[in-house]
Coordinates of C-alpha atoms in Angstrom, one line a residue:
X29 CA 64.5 54.9 -0.5
X30 CA 66.4 56.5 -3.5
X31 CA 67.1 59.6 -1.3
X32 CA 68.5 57.6 1.6
X33 CA 65.4 58.1 3.8
X34 CA 64.6 55.0 5.9
X35 CA 61.7 52.9 4.8
X36 CA 59.9 50.8 7.4
X37 CA 60.1 47.0 7.0
X38 CA 56.3 46.8 6.4
X39 CA 56.6 49.4 3.6
X40 CA 59.5 47.9 1.7
X41 CA 59.0 46.2 -1.6
X42 CA 60.5 42.8 -1.0
X43 CA 60.6 42.1 -4.7
X44 CA 63.6 44.5 -4.8
X45 CA 65.5 42.4 -2.2
X46 CA 68.4 40.1 -3.2
X47 CA 66.7 36.8 -2.4
X48 CA 69.8 34.8 -3.5
X49 CA 72.0 36.7 -1.1
X50 CA 69.4 36.2 1.7
X51 CA 69.3 32.4 1.0
X52 CA 73.1 32.3 1.0
X53 CA 73.2 34.2 4.3
X54 CA 70.7 31.9 5.8
X55 CA 72.7 28.8 4.8
X56 CA 76.0 30.3 6.2
X57 CA 74.2 31.3 9.4
X58 CA 72.8 27.8 9.8
X59 CA 76.2 26.3 9.3
X60 CA 77.7 28.6 12.0
X61 CA 74.8 27.8 14.4
X62 CA 75.5 24.1 14.1
X63 CA 79.0 24.7 15.4
X64 CA 77.8 25.5 18.9
X65 CA 76.3 28.1 21.1
X66 CA 75.5 31.3 19.1
X67 CA 77.2 34.5 20.0
X68 CA 75.5 38.0 19.9
X69 CA 76.5 38.5 16.2
X70 CA 74.9 35.2 15.2
X71 CA 71.7 36.1 17.1
X72 CA 71.6 39.5 15.3
X73 CA 72.1 37.7 12.0
X74 CA 69.4 35.2 12.9
X75 CA 67.0 38.1 13.5
X76 CA 67.9 39.6 10.2
X77 CA 67.3 36.2 8.5
X78 CA 63.9 35.8 10.0
X79 CA 63.0 39.2 8.5
X80 CA 64.6 38.4 5.2
X81 CA 63.0 35.0 4.7
X82 CA 59.5 36.2 5.4
X83 CA 57.6 36.5 2.1
X84 CA 55.7 39.6 3.4
X85 CA 55.9 41.8 6.5
X86 CA 52.7 40.2 7.7
X87 CA 54.2 36.7 7.5
X88 CA 57.2 37.6 9.7
X89 CA 57.7 35.1 12.5
X90 CA 57.5 37.7 15.3
X91 CA 57.5 35.0 18.0
X92 CA 60.9 33.7 16.8
X93 CA 62.2 37.3 16.7
X94 CA 61.1 37.9 20.3
X95 CA 62.7 34.7 21.4
X96 CA 66.0 35.7 19.6
X97 CA 65.9 39.1 21.3
X98 CA 65.3 37.4 24.6
X99 CA 68.5 35.3 24.1
X100 CA 70.4 38.4 22.8
X101 CA 69.3 40.3 25.9
X102 CA 70.6 37.5 28.2
X103 CA 74.0 38.0 26.5
X104 CA 74.0 41.7 26.0
X105 CA 71.5 43.4 28.4
X106 CA 71.4 46.8 26.7
X107 CA 68.6 49.3 26.3
X108 CA 69.0 49.1 22.5
X109 CA 68.3 45.4 22.6
X110 CA 65.4 46.1 25.0
X111 CA 63.8 48.7 22.6
X112 CA 64.1 46.4 19.6
X113 CA 62.6 43.5 21.7
X114 CA 59.7 45.8 22.7
X115 CA 59.0 46.6 19.0
X116 CA 59.0 42.9 18.1
X117 CA 56.8 42.1 21.1
X118 CA 54.3 44.7 19.9
X119 CA 54.1 42.9 16.6
X120 CA 53.7 39.5 18.3
X121 CA 51.5 40.1 21.3
X122 CA 50.0 43.5 20.5
X123 CA 50.8 47.2 20.8
X124 CA 50.0 47.4 24.6
X125 CA 52.5 44.6 25.4
X126 CA 55.1 46.3 23.3
X127 CA 54.3 49.7 25.0
X128 CA 54.7 48.2 28.5
X129 CA 58.0 46.6 27.5
X130 CA 59.2 50.0 26.1
X131 CA 58.2 51.8 29.2
X132 CA 60.6 49.7 31.2
X133 CA 63.6 50.9 29.2
X134 CA 65.6 53.6 31.0
X135 CA 68.2 56.0 29.9
X136 CA 67.3 56.3 26.2
X137 CA 65.9 59.9 26.2
X138 CA 68.8 60.9 23.9
X139 CA 68.1 58.3 21.3
X140 CA 65.7 59.3 18.5
X141 CA 64.8 55.7 17.7
X142 CA 63.4 55.2 21.2
X143 CA 61.1 58.1 20.8
X144 CA 60.1 57.1 17.3
X145 CA 59.2 53.6 18.6
X146 CA 57.1 55.2 21.3
X147 CA 55.5 57.5 18.7
X148 CA 54.6 54.6 16.5
X149 CA 53.0 52.5 19.3
X150 CA 51.1 55.5 20.5
X151 CA 49.8 56.2 17.0
X152 CA 48.8 52.6 16.6
X153 CA 47.0 52.7 20.0
X154 CA 45.0 55.8 18.9
X155 CA 46.9 58.5 20.9
X156 CA 47.7 61.0 18.2
X157 CA 48.7 63.8 20.6
X158 CA 51.0 61.4 22.5
X159 CA 52.5 60.3 19.1
X160 CA 53.1 63.9 18.0
X161 CA 54.8 64.6 21.3
X162 CA 57.0 61.6 21.0
X163 CA 58.0 62.4 17.4
X164 CA 58.8 66.0 18.5
X165 CA 61.1 64.4 21.2
X166 CA 62.7 62.3 18.6
X167 CA 63.4 65.3 16.4
X168 CA 64.9 67.1 19.3
X169 CA 67.6 64.4 19.5
X170 CA 70.9 64.6 17.6
X171 CA 70.2 62.9 14.2
X172 CA 71.2 63.1 10.6
X173 CA 69.2 64.7 7.8
X174 CA 67.7 61.5 6.4
X175 CA 66.4 60.4 9.8
X176 CA 65.1 63.9 10.4
X177 CA 63.2 63.8 7.1
X178 CA 61.7 60.4 8.0
X179 CA 60.6 61.6 11.4
X180 CA 59.2 64.9 10.0
X181 CA 57.2 62.9 7.4
X182 CA 55.8 60.6 10.2
X183 CA 55.0 63.6 12.3
X184 CA 53.3 65.5 9.5
X185 CA 51.1 62.4 8.7
X186 CA 49.6 62.9 12.2
X187 CA 48.6 66.5 11.6
X188 CA 45.1 67.2 10.2

């Protein structure tokens, strides 16, 4: 937002996006993909393009994003990719599928985004106490002021 606080994709006003730049990026990416096997950067760009080309958050092609994360994980099997794939899987197959995928990720207790993802899925599955705990774990991680403000806002939205 105007204060630098992160805004979830679902909450963004896509009318403010630069659609000409998105279309140009899509064209450049498609040209690069025609040259041969994609590398990790091209797969990340493809994921961004799928998000950018969706008219609304609800119309995002989550199946395509999951498949792209699968390919990216084959090339770069990292916990960060696994967390992002789990979030996409939750959107495509449902929160429980995403939760189970997230629970398989090890070694991310220090990363606030991991705990924030857990919190969001717990909130969506109706576990407010679990979501509060996960947001508190996220806030205990090393993070900047804008991320802290975002997480504090999410946490306060759970309190009565």
